[in-house]
Coordinates of C-alpha atoms in Angstrom, one line a residue:
X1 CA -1.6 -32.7 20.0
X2 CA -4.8 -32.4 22.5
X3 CA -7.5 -29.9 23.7
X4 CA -7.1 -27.9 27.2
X5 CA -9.9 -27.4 28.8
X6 CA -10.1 -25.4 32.2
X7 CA -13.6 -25.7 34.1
X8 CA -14.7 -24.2 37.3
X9 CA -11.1 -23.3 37.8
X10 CA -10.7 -20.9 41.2
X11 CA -7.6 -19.9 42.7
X12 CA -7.1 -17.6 46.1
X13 CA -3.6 -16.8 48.1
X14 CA -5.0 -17.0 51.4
X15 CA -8.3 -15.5 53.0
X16 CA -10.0 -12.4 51.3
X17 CA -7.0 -12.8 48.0
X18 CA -8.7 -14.1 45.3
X19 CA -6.7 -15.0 42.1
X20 CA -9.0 -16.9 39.7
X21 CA -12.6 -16.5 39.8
X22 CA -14.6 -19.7 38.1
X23 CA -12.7 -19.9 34.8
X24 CA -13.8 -21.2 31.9
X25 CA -11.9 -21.8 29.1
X26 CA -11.3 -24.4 26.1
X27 CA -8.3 -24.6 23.5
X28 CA -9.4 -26.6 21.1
X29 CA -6.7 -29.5 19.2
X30 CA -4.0 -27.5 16.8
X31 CA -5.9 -24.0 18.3
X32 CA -3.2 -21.0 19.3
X33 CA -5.4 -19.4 22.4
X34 CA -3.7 -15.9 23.6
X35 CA -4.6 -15.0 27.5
X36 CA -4.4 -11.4 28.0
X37 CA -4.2 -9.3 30.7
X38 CA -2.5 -6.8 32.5
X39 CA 0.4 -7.8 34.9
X40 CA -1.5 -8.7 38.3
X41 CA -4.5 -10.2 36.4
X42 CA -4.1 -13.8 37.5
X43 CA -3.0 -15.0 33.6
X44 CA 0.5 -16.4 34.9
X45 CA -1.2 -18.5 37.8
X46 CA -3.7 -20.1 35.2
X47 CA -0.8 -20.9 33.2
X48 CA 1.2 -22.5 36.2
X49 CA -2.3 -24.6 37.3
X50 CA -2.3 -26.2 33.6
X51 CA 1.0 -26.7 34.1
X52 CA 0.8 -28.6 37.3
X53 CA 2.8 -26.5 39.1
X54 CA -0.1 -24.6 41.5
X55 CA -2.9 -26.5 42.5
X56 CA -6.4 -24.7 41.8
X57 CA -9.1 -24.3 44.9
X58 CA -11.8 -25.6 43.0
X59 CA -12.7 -26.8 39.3
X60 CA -11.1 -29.4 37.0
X61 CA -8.2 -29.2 34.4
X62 CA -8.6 -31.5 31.4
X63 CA -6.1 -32.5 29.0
X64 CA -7.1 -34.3 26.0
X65 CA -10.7 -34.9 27.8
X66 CA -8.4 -36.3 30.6
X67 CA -8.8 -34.8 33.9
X68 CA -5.4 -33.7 35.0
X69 CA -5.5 -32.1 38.7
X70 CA -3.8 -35.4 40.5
X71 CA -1.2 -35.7 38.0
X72 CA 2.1 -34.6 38.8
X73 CA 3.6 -31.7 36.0
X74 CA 6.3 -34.5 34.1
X75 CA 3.6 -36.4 33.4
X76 CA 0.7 -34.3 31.8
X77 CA 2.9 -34.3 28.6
X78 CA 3.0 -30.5 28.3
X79 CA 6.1 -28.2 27.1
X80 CA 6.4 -24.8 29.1
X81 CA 8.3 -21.8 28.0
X82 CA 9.0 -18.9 30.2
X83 CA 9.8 -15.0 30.0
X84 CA 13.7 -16.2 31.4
X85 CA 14.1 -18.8 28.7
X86 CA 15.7 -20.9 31.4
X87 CA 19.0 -22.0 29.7
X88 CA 21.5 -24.4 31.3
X89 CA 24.5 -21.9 30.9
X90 CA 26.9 -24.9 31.3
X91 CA 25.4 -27.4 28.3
X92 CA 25.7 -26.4 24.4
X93 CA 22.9 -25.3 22.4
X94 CA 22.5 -29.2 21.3
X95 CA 23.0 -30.3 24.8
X96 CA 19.7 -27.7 26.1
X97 CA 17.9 -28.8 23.7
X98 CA 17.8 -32.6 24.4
X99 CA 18.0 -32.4 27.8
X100 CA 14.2 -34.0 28.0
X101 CA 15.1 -36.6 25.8
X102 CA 18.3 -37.6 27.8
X103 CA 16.4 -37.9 31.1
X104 CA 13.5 -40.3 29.1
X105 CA 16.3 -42.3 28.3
X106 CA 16.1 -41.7 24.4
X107 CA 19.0 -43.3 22.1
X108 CA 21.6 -41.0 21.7
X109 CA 21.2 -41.2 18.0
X110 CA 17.5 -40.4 18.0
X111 CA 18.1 -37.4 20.4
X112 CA 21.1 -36.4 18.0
X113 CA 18.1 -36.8 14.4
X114 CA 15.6 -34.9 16.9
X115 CA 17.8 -32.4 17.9
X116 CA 18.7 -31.7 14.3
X117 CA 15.7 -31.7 12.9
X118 CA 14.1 -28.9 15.5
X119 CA 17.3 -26.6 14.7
X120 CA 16.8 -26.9 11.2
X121 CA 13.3 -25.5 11.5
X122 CA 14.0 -23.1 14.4
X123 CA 17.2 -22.0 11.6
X124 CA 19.9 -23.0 14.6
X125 CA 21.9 -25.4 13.0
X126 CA 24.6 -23.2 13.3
X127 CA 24.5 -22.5 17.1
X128 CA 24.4 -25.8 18.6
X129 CA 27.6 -25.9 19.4
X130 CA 27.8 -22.4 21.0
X131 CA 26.7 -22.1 25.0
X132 CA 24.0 -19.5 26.2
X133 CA 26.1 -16.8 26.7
X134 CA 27.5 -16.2 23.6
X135 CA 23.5 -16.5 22.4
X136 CA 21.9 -12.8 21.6
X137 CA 18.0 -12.8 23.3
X138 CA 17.0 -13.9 20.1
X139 CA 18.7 -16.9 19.7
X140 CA 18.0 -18.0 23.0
X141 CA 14.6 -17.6 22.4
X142 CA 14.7 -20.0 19.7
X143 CA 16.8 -22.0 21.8
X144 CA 13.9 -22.7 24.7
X145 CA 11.3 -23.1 22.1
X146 CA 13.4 -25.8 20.1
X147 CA 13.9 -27.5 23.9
X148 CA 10.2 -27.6 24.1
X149 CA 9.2 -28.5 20.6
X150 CA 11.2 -31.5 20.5
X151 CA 9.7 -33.1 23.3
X152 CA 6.5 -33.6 20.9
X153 CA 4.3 -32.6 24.3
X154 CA 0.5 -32.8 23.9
X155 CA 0.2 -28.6 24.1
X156 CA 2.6 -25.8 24.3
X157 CA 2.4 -23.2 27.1
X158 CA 4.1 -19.9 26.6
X159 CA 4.4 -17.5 29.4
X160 CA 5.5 -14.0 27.7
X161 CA 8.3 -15.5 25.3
X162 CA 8.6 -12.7 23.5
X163 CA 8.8 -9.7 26.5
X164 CA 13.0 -10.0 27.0
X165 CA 13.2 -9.1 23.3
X166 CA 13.8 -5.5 21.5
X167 CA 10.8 -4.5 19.4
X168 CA 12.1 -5.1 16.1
X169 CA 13.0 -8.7 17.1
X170 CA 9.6 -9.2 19.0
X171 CA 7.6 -8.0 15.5
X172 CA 9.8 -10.4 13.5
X173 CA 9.9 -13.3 15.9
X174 CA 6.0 -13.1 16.2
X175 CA 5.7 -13.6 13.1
X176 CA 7.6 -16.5 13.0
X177 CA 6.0 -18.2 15.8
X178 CA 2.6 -18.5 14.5
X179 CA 4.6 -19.9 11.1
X180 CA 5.9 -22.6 13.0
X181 CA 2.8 -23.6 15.1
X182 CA 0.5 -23.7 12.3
X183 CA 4.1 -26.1 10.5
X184 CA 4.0 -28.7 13.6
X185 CA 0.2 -28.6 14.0
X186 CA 0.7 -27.1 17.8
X187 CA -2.4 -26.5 20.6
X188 CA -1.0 -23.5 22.4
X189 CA -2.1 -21.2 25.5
X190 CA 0.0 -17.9 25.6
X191 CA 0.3 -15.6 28.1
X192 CA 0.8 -12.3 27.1
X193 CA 0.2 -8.6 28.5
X194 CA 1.0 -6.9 24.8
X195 CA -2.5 -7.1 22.9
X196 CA -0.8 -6.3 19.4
X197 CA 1.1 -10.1 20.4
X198 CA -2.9 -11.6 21.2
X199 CA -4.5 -9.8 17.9
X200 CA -1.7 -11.4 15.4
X201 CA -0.8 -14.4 17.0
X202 CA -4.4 -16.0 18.3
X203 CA -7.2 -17.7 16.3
X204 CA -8.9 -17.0 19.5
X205 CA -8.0 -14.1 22.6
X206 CA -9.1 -14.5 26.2
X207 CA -9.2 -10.8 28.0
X208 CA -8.5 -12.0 31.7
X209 CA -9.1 -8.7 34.0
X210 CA -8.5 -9.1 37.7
X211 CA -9.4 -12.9 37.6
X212 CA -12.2 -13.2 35.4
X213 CA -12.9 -14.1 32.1
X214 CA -14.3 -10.6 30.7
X215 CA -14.1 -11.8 26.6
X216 CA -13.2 -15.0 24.6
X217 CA -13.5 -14.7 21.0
X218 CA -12.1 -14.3 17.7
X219 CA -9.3 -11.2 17.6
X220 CA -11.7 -9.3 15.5
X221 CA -14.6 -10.0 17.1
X222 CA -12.8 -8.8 20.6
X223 CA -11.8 -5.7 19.0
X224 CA -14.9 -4.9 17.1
X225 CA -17.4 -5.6 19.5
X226 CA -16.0 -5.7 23.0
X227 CA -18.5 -7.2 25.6
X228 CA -18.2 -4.9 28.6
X229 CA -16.5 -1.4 29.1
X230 CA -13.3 -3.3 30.9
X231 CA -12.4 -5.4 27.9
X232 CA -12.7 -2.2 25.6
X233 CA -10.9 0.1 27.6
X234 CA -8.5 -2.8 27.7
X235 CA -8.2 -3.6 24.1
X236 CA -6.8 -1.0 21.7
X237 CA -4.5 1.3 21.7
X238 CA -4.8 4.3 22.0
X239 CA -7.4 3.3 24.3
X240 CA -11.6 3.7 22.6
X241 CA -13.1 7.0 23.8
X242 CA -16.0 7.0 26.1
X243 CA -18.8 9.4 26.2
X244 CA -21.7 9.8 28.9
X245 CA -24.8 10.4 27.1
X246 CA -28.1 10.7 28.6
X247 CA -30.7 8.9 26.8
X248 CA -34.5 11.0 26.7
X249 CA -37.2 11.2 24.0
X250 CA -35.9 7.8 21.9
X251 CA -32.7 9.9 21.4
X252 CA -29.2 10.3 22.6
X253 CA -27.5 13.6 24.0
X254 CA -24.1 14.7 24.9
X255 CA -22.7 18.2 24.8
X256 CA -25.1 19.3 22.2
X257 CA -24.7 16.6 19.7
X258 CA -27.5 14.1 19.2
X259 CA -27.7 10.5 18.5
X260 CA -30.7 8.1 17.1
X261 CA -29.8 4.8 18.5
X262 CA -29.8 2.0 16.1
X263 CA -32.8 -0.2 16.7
X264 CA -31.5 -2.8 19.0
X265 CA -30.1 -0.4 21.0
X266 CA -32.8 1.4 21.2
X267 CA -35.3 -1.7 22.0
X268 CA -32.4 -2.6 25.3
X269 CA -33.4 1.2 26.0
X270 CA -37.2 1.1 25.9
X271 CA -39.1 2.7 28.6
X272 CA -36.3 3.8 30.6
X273 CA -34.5 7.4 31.0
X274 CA -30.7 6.3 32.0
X275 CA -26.9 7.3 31.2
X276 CA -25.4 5.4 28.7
X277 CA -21.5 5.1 27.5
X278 CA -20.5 6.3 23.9
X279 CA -17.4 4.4 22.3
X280 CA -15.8 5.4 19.2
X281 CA -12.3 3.7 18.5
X282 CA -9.4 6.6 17.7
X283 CA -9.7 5.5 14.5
X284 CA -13.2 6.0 13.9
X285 CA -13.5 9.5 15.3
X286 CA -13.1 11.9 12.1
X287 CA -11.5 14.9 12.4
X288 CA -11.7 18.4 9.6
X289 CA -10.3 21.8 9.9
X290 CA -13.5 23.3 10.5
X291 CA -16.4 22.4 11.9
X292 CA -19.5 21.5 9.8
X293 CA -23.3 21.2 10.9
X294 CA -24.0 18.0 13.4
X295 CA -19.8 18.1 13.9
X296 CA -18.4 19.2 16.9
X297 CA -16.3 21.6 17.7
X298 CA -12.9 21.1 19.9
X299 CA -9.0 22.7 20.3
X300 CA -5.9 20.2 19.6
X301 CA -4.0 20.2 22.7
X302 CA -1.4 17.5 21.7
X303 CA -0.3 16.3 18.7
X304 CA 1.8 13.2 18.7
X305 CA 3.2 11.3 15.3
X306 CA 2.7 7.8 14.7
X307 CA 4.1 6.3 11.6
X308 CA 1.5 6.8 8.7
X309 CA -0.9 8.5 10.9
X310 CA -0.9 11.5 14.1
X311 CA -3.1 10.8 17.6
X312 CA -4.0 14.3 18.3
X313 CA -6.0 14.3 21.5
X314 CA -8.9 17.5 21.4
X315 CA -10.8 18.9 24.1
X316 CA -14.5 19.3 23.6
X317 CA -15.8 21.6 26.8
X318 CA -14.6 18.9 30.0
X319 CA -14.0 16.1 27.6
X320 CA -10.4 14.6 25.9
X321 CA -10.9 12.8 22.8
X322 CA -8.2 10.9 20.8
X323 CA -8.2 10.6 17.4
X324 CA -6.1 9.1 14.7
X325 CA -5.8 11.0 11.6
X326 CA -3.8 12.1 8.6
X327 CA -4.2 15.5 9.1
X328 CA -1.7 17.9 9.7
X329 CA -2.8 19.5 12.4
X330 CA -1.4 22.3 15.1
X331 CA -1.5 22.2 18.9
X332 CA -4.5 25.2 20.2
X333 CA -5.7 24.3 16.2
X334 CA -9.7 24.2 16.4
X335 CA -10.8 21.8 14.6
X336 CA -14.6 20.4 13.8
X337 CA -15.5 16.5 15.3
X338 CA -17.3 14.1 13.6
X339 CA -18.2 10.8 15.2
X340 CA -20.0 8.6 13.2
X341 CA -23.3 6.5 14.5
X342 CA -22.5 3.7 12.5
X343 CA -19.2 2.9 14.5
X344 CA -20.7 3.6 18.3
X345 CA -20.2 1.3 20.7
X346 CA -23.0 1.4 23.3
X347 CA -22.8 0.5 26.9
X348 CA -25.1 0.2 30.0
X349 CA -22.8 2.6 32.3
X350 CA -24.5 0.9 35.9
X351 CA -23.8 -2.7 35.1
X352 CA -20.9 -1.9 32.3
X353 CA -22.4 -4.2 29.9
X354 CA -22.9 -4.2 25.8
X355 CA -26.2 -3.1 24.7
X356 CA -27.7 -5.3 22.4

């Protein structure tokens, strides 16, 4: 296996369309990197220029410290998986699967141990003599990533595997596939919009929005302590809650509650009389049948169940907060909001940046 490494990279369709702007990005040896973004955000085309198949504008593409950007896609040693799966519907299950190999000219008997080999891990021994179309999406699934795997590429590149799947299968397969990439030692970038897919699969998330890099980090570093307003309105779901407050007198206000900013937010904050943005994650937002002094006070207007837990979303005066609770709660039930300091997230609402 080898490290990616993306540097400068820029990408525009024509004048005045900007795809990519100066991305930077590393995937280290035997690292699983997620790139998430919504559909539009550029993360298929960054997939498709490591690939070899789009040429960037600008910036290099490096491939186990190799610069890649003259060489043609057979040769940068990489396996791609896509959305379609991209089955020959005419070939066996075997047959799909060492395609690669038959074109590099591999013995038949070493394509035959290969083929065998990535089955029995992939649990497809039985299939390989069926053809695509008696395959359920599952199967298939399996089928494109055992055609990729036995290649032994440098790095895997996955562009939404798991989005043709049902959502029992997608849980269950995910599951599986960080298994088996941690089993063959695999450095893979995968391109997903479905941000439960980037928190469970990555040892490291990149939060592409409208061609730029917003966030690279750890899942729960991305999650706890988003960098700008984009990448936590992005991340989570339901989506953080975000409240103007106006800062004066070293404190915080909005709608009659009042915040003391913890010390290095208050420091980013010195001297200067400015709005601020408020974020507290559904889940940290803490709601009671009745209100209590410093809470709150707001009217459930929908009430929607979740498994273990309800999102009931309560208006406080021109403000919609969603919470996540245990509660059993009524819609037009008033109910009394806590939201605790401790678990604020604080941003600069003119720039849209993290304090401190």
């Amino acid at each position: 296996m080898a490290a990616i490494e993306l540097v400068g990279v820029r990408k525009a369709f024509g004048p005045g369309a900007p795809v990519l702007h100066d991305i930077n990005l590393r995937v280290e040896d035997r690292e699983i990197v997620s790139l998430l973004g919504p559909s539009g955000s550029g993360k298929s085309t960054l997939l498709r220029i490591v690939a070899g198949l789009e040429m960037p504008d600008a910036g290099a593409i490096k491939i186990d410290e190799a610069v890649v950007n003259e060489i043609p896609p057979p040769q940068r040693d990489i396996a791609m998986v896509f959305q379609s799966y991209a089955l020959y519907p005419h070939m066996s299950v075997a047959e799909n699967i060492g395609t690669a190999l038959r074109l590099r000219g591999v013995p038949r008997d070493e394509i035959r141990r290969r083929v065998g080999e990535v089955a029995a891990l992939l649990d497809i021994e039985s299939l390989l003599e069926r053809r695509p179309r008696a395959l359920s999406g599952g199967q298939r699934q399996r089928v494109a990533l055992a055609r990729a795997i036995v290649r032994q590429p440098k790095a895997f590149l996955l562009d939404e595997p798991l989005s043709n799947l049902d959502p029992a299968l997608r849980e269950r397969t995910r599951a599986e596939l960080k298994t088996l990439f941690r089993a063959i030692g695999a450095t893979v970038l995968y391109v997903t919009h479905d941000q439960l897919e980037a928190l469970t699969l990555s040892d490291r998330m990149a939060v592409l929005l409208d061609g730029v890099l917003e966030q690279v980090g750890a899942p729960a570093e991305v999650y706890q302590r988003p960098v700008s307003i984009r990448a936590a309105q992005f991340v989570g779901s339901p989506p953080i809650n975000l409240l103007p407050f106006r800062v004066a007198d070293g404190v915080l206000r909005w709608q009659g509650l009042t915040v003391t900013p913890p010390r290095a937010v208050a420091e980013a904050l010195r001297a200067r009389t400015r709005e601020v943005l408020g974020g507290w994650r559904p889940e940290d937002i803490l709601l009671h049948r009745s209100a209590e002094p410093g809470h709150l006070t707001g009217r459930v207007t929908l009430v929607e169940l979740a498994g273990p837990h309800t999102i009931v979303t309560v208006r406080v005066q021109d403000a919609e907060l969603k919470a996540l609770t245990t509660l059993e709660l009524q819609e037009s039930a008033t109910v009394g909001i806590a939201l605790p300091p401790e678990r604020a997230h604080w941003f600069d609402r003119a720039s849209g940046q993290r304090l401190a």
